[in-house]
mmCIF file with all atom_site columns, C-alpha atoms in Angstrom:
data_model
loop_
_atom_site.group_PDB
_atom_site.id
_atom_site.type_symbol
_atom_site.label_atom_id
_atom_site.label_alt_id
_atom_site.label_comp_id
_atom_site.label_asym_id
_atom_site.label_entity_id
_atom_site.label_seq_id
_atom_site.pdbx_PDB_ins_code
_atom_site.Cartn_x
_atom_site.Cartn_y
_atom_site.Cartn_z
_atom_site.occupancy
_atom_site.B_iso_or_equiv
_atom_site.pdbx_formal_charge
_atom_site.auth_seq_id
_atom_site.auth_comp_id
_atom_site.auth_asym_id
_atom_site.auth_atom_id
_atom_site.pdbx_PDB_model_num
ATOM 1   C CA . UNK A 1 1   ? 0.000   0.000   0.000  1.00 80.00 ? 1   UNK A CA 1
ATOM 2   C CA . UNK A 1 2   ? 1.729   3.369   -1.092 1.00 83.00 ? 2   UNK A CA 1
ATOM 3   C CA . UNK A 1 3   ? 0.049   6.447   0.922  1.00 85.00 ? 3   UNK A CA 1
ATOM 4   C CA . UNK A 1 4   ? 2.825   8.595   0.492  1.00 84.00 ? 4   UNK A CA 1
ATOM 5   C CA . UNK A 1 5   ? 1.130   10.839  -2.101 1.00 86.00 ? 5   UNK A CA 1
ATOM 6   C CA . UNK A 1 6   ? -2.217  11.879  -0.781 1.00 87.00 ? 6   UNK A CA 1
ATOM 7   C CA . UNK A 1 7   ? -1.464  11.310  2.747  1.00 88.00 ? 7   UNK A CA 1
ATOM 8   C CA . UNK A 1 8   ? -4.690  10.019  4.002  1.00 90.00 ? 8   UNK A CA 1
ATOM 9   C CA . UNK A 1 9   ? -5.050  9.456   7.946  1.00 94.00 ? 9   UNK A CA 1
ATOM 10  C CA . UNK A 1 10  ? -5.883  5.745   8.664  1.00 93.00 ? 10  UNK A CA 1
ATOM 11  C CA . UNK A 1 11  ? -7.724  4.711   11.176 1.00 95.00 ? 11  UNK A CA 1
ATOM 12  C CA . UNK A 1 12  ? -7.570  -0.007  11.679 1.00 94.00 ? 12  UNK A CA 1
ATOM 13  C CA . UNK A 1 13  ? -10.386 -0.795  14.081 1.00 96.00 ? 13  UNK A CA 1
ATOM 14  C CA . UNK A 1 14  ? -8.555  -4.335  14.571 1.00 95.00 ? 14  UNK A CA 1
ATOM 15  C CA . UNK A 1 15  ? -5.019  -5.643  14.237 1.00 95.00 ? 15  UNK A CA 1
ATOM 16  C CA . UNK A 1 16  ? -2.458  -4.501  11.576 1.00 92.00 ? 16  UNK A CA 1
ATOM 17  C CA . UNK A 1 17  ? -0.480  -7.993  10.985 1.00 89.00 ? 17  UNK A CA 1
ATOM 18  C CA . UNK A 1 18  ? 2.183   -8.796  8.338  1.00 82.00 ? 18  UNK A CA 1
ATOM 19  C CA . UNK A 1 19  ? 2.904   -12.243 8.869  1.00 69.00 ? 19  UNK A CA 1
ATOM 20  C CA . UNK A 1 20  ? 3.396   -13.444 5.749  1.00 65.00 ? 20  UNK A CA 1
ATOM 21  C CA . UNK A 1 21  ? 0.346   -15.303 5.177  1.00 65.00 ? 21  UNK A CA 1
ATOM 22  C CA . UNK A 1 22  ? -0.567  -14.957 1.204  1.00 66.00 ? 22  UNK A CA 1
ATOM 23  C CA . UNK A 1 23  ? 0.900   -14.000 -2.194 1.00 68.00 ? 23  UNK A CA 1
ATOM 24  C CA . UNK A 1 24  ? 2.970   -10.682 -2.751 1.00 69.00 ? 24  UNK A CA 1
ATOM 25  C CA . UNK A 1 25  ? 5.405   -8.794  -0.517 1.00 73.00 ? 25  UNK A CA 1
ATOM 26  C CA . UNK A 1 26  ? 3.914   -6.568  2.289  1.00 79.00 ? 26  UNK A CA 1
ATOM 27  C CA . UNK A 1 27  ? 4.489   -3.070  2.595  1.00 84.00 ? 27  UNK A CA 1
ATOM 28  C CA . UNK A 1 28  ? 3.364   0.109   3.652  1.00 87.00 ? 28  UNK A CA 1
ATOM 29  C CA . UNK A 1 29  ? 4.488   3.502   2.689  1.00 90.00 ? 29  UNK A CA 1
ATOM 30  C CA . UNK A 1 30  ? 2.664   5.464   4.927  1.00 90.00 ? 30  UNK A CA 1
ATOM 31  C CA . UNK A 1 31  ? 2.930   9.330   3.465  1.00 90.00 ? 31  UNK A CA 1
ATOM 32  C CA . UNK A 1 32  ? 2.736   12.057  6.092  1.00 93.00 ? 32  UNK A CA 1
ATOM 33  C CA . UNK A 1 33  ? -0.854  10.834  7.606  1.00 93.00 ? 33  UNK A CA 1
ATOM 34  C CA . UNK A 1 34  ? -2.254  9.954   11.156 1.00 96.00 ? 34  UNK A CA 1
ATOM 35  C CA . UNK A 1 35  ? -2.020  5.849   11.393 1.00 95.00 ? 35  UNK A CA 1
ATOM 36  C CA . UNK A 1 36  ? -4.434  4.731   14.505 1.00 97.00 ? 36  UNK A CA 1
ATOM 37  C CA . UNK A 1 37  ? -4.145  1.232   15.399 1.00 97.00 ? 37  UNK A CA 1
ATOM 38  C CA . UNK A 1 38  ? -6.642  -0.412  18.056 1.00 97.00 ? 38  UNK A CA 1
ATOM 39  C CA . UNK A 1 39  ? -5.590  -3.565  17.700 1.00 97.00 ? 39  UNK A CA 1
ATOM 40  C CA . UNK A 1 40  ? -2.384  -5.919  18.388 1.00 97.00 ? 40  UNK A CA 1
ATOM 41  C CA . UNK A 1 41  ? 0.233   -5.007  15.870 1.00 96.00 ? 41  UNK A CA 1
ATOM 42  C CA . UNK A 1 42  ? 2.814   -7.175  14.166 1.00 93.00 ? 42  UNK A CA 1
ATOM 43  C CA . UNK A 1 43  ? 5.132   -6.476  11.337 1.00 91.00 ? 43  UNK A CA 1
ATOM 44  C CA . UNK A 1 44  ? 7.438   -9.574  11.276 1.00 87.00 ? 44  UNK A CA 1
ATOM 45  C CA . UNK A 1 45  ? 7.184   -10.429 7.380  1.00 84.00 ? 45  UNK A CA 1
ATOM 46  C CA . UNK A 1 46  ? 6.363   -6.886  6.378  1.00 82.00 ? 46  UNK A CA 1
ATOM 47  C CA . UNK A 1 47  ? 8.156   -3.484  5.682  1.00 83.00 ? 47  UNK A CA 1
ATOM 48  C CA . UNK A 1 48  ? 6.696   -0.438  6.797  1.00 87.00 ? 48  UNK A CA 1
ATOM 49  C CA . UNK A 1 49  ? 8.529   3.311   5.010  1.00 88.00 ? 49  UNK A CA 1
ATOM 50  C CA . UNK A 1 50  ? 7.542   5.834   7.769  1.00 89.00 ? 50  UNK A CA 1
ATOM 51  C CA . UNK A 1 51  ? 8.237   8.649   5.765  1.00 92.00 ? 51  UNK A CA 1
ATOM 52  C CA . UNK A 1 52  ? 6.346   11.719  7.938  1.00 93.00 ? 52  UNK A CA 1
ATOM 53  C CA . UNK A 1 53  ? 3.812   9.675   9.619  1.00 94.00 ? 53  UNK A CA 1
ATOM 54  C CA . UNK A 1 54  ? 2.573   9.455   13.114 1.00 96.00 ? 54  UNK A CA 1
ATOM 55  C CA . UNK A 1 55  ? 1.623   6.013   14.322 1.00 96.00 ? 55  UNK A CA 1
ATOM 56  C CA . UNK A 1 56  ? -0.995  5.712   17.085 1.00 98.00 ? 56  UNK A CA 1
ATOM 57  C CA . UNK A 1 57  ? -1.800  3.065   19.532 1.00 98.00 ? 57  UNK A CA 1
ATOM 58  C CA . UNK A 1 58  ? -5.200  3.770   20.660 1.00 97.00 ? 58  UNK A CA 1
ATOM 59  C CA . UNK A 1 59  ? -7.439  1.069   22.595 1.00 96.00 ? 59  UNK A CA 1
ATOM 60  C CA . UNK A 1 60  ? -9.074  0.400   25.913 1.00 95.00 ? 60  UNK A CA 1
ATOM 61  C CA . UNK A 1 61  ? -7.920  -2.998  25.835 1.00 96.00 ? 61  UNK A CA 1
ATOM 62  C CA . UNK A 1 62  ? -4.360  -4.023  26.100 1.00 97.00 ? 62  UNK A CA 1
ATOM 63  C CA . UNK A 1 63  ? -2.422  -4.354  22.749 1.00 98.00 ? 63  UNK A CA 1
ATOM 64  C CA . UNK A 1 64  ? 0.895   -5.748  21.531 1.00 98.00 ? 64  UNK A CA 1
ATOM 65  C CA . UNK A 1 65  ? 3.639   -4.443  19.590 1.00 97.00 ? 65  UNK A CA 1
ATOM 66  C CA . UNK A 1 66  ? 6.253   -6.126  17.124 1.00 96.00 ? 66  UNK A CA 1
ATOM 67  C CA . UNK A 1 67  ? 7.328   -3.740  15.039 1.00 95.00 ? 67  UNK A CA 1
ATOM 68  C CA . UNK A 1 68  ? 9.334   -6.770  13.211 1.00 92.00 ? 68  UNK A CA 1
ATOM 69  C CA . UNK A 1 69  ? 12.034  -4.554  11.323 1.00 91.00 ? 69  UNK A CA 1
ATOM 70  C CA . UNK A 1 70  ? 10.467  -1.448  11.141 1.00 92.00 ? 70  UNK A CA 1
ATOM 71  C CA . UNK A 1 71  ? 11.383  1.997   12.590 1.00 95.00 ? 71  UNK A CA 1
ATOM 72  C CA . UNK A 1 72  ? 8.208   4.380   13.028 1.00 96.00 ? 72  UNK A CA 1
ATOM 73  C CA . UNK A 1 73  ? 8.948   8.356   12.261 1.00 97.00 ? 73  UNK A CA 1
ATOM 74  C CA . UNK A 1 74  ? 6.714   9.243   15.225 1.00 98.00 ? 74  UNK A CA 1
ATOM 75  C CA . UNK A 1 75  ? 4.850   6.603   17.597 1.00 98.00 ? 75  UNK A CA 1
ATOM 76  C CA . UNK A 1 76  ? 2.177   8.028   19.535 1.00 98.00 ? 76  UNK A CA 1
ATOM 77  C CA . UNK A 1 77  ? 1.131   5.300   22.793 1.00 98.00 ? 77  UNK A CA 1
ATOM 78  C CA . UNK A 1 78  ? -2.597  6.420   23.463 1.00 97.00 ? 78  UNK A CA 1
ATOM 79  C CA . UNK A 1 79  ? -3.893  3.027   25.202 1.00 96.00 ? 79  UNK A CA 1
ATOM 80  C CA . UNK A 1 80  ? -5.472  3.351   28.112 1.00 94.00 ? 80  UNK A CA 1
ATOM 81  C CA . UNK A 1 81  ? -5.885  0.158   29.093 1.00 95.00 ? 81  UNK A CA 1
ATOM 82  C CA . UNK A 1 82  ? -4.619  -1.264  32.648 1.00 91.00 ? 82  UNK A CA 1
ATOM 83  C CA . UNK A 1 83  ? -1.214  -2.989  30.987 1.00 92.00 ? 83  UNK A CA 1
ATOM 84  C CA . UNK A 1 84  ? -1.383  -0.794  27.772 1.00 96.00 ? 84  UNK A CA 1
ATOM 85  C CA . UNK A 1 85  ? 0.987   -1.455  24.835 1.00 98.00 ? 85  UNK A CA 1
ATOM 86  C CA . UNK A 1 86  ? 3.474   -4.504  25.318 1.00 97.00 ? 86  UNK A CA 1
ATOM 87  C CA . UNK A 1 87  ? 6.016   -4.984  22.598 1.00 97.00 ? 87  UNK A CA 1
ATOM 88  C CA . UNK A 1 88  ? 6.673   -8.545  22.058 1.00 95.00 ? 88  UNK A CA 1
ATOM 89  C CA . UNK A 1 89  ? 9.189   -9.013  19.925 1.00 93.00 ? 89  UNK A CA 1
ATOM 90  C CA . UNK A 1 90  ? 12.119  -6.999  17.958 1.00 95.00 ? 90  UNK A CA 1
ATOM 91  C CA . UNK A 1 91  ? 14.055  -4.038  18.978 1.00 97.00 ? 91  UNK A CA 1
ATOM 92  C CA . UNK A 1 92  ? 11.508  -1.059  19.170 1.00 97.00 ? 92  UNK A CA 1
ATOM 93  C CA . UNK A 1 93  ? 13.037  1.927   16.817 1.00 97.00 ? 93  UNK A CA 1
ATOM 94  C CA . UNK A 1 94  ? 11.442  5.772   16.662 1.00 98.00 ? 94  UNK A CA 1
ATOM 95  C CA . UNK A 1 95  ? 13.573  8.367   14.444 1.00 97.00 ? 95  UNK A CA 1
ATOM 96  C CA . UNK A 1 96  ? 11.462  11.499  15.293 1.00 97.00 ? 96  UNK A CA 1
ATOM 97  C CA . UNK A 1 97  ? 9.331   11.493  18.455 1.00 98.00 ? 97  UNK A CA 1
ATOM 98  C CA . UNK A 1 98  ? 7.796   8.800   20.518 1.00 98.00 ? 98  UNK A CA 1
ATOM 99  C CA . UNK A 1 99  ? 5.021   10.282  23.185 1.00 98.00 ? 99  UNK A CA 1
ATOM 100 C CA . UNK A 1 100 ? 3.097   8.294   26.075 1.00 98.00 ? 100 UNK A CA 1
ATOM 101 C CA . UNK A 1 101 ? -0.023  10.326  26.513 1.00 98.00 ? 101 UNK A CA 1
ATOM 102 C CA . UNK A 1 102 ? -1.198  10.598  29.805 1.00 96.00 ? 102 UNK A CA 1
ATOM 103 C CA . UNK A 1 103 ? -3.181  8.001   31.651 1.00 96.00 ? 103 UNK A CA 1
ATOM 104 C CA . UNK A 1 104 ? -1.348  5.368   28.872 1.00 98.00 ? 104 UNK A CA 1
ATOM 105 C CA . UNK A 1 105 ? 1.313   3.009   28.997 1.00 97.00 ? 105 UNK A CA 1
ATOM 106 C CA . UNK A 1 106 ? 4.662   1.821   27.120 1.00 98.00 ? 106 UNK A CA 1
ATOM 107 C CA . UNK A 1 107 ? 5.459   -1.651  28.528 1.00 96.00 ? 107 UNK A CA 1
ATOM 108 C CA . UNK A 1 108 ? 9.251   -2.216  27.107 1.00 96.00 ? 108 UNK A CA 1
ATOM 109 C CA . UNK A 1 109 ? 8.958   -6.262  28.309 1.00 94.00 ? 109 UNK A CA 1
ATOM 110 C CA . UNK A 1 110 ? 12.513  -6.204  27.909 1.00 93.00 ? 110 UNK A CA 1
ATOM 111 C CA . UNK A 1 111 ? 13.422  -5.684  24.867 1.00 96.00 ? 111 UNK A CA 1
ATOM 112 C CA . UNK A 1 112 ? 15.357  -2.856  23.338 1.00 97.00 ? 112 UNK A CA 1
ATOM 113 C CA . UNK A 1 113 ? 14.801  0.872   22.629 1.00 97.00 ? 113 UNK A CA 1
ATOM 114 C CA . UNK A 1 114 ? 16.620  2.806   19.408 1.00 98.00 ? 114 UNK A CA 1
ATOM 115 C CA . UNK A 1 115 ? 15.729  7.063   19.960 1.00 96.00 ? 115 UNK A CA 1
ATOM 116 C CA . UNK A 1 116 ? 18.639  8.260   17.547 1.00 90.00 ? 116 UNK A CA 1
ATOM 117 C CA . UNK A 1 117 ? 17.661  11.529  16.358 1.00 93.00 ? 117 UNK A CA 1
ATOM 118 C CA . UNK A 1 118 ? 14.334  11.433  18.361 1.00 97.00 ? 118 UNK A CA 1
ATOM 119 C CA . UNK A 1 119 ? 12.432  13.203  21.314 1.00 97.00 ? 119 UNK A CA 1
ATOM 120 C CA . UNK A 1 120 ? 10.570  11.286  24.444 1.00 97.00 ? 120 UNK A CA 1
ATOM 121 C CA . UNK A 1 121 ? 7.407   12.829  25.634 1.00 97.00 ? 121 UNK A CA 1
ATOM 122 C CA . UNK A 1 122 ? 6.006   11.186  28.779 1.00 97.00 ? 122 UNK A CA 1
ATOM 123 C CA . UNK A 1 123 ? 2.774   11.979  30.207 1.00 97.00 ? 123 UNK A CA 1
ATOM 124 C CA . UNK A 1 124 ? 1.812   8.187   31.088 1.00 97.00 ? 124 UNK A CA 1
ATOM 125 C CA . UNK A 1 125 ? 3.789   5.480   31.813 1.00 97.00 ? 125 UNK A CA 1
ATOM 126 C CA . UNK A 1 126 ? 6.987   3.927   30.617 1.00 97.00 ? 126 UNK A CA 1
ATOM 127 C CA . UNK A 1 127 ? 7.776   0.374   32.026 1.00 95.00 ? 127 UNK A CA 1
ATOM 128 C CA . UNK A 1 128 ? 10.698  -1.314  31.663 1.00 93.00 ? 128 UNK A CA 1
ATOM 129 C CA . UNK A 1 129 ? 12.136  -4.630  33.190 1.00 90.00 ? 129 UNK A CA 1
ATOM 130 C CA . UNK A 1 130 ? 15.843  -3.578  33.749 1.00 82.00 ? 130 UNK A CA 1
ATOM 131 C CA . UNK A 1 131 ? 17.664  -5.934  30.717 1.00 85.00 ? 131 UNK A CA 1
ATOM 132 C CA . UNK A 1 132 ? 16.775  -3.625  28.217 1.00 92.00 ? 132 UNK A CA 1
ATOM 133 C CA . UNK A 1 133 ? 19.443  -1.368  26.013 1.00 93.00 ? 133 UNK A CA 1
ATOM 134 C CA . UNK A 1 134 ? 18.112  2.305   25.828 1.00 94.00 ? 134 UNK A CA 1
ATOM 135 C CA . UNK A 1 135 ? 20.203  3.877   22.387 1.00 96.00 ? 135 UNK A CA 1
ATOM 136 C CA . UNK A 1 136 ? 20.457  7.761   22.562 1.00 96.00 ? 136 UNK A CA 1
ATOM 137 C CA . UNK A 1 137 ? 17.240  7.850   24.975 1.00 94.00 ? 137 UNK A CA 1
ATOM 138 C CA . UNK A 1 138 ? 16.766  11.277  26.640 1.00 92.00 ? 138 UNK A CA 1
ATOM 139 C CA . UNK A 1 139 ? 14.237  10.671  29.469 1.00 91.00 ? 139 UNK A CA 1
ATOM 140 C CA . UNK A 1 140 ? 11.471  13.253  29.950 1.00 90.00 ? 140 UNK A CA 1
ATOM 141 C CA . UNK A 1 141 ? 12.152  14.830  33.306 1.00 89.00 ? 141 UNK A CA 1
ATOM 142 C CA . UNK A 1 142 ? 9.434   17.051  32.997 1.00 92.00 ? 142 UNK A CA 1
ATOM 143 C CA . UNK A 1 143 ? 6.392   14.387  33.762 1.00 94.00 ? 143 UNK A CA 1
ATOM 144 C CA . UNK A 1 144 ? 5.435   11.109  33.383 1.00 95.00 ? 144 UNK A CA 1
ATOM 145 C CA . UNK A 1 145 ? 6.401   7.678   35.107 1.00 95.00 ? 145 UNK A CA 1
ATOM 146 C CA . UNK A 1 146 ? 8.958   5.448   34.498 1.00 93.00 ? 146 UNK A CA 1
ATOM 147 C CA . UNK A 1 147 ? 8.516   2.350   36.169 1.00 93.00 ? 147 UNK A CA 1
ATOM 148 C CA . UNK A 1 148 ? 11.042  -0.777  36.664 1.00 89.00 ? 148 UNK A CA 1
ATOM 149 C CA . UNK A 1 149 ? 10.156  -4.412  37.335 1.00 85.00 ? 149 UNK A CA 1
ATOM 150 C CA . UNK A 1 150 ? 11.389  -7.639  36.816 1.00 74.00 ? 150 UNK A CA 1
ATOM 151 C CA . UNK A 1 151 ? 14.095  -9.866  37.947 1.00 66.00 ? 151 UNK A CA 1
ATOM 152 C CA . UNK A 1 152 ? 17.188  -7.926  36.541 1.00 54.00 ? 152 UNK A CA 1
ATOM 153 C CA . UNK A 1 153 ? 19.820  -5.956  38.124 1.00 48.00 ? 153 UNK A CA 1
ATOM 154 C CA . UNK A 1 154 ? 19.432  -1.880  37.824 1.00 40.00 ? 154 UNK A CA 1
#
C-alpha cells in the first residue's frame, strides 16, 4: 500500500499484521498521515517506510507491539488500558518522536529501545524490566512515570 502521495489518515479498528500469510510482498508507505491502530500489531514479514507519519496506539484494551524490522517516524502510545501497549518481539526503533499520553502506557517487556535523532514525551507510563538497552534515549524529566520491574539488576 503506497500512501505517500495523498497522505490520508488511517484509522484499523482491529489488528495490523504482516505475517506473511498470502501471495505478494507486504508493505506500507505510509505518506505524512495519522495511522491509529486499536488492535495488536505485528510487522514480522512486512516493511513499513515511515516517511512523515505518526503512528498511534489507541485502545481500551491491552495491545501488543512487534514492530518486526520497522522503525516508526513518530509513535504516539494512546492506550489506556490497565497494561497498555506490550512490545513482544524486535528491537523497538522511533527516528522522530515517541510520546506516552497521559493516563497510557509503554510496557518495554525487555526488549530494546533505538531514539537516535528522536524526542521522548512522557505523560503516562513507561515500564521497563531492567535488561533492556536504551540507544540515545533522553528521558522526559518534565512528567510522566517510568517504572522498573522484573528480575534484573538496575
Amino acid at each position: 500500500m503506497d500512501c505517500s502521495t495523498n497522505n490520508p489518515d488511517i484509522i484499523i479498528s482491529g489488528n495490523l499484521d504482516f505475517t506473511g500469510t498470502g501471495a505478494g510482498t507486504e508493505f506500507i508507505s505510509m505518506g505524512s498521515g495519522d495511522w491509529t491502530v486499536s488492535g495488536n500489531v505485528n510487522l514480522t514479514n512486512g516493511t513499513i517506510t515511515p516517511e512523515a507519519s505518526n503512528f498511534i496506539l489507541n485502545s481500551s484494551n491491552n495491545q501488543t507491539l512487534n514492530p518486526g524490522s520497522s522503525s516508526f517516524y513518530d509513535l504516539t502510545v494512546s492506550n489506556t488500558s490497565t497494561n497498555g501497549v506490550r512490545l513482544s518481539t524486535n528491537t523497538l526503533t522511533v527516528t522522530n518522536a515517541l510520546a506516552i499520553d497521559s493516563d497510557a502506557t509503554l510496557d518495554l517487556n525487555g526488549i530494546s529501545l533505538i531514539m537516535t535523532g528522536a524526542t521522548f514525551s512522557n505523560e503516562g507510563t513507561l515500564k521497563l524490566q531492567g535488561g533492556e538497552i536504551l540507544t540515545d534515549f533522553e528521558n522526559d524529566t518534565e512528567e510522566g512515570t517510568i517504572e522498573y520491574y522484573g528480575d534484573d539488576t538496575y
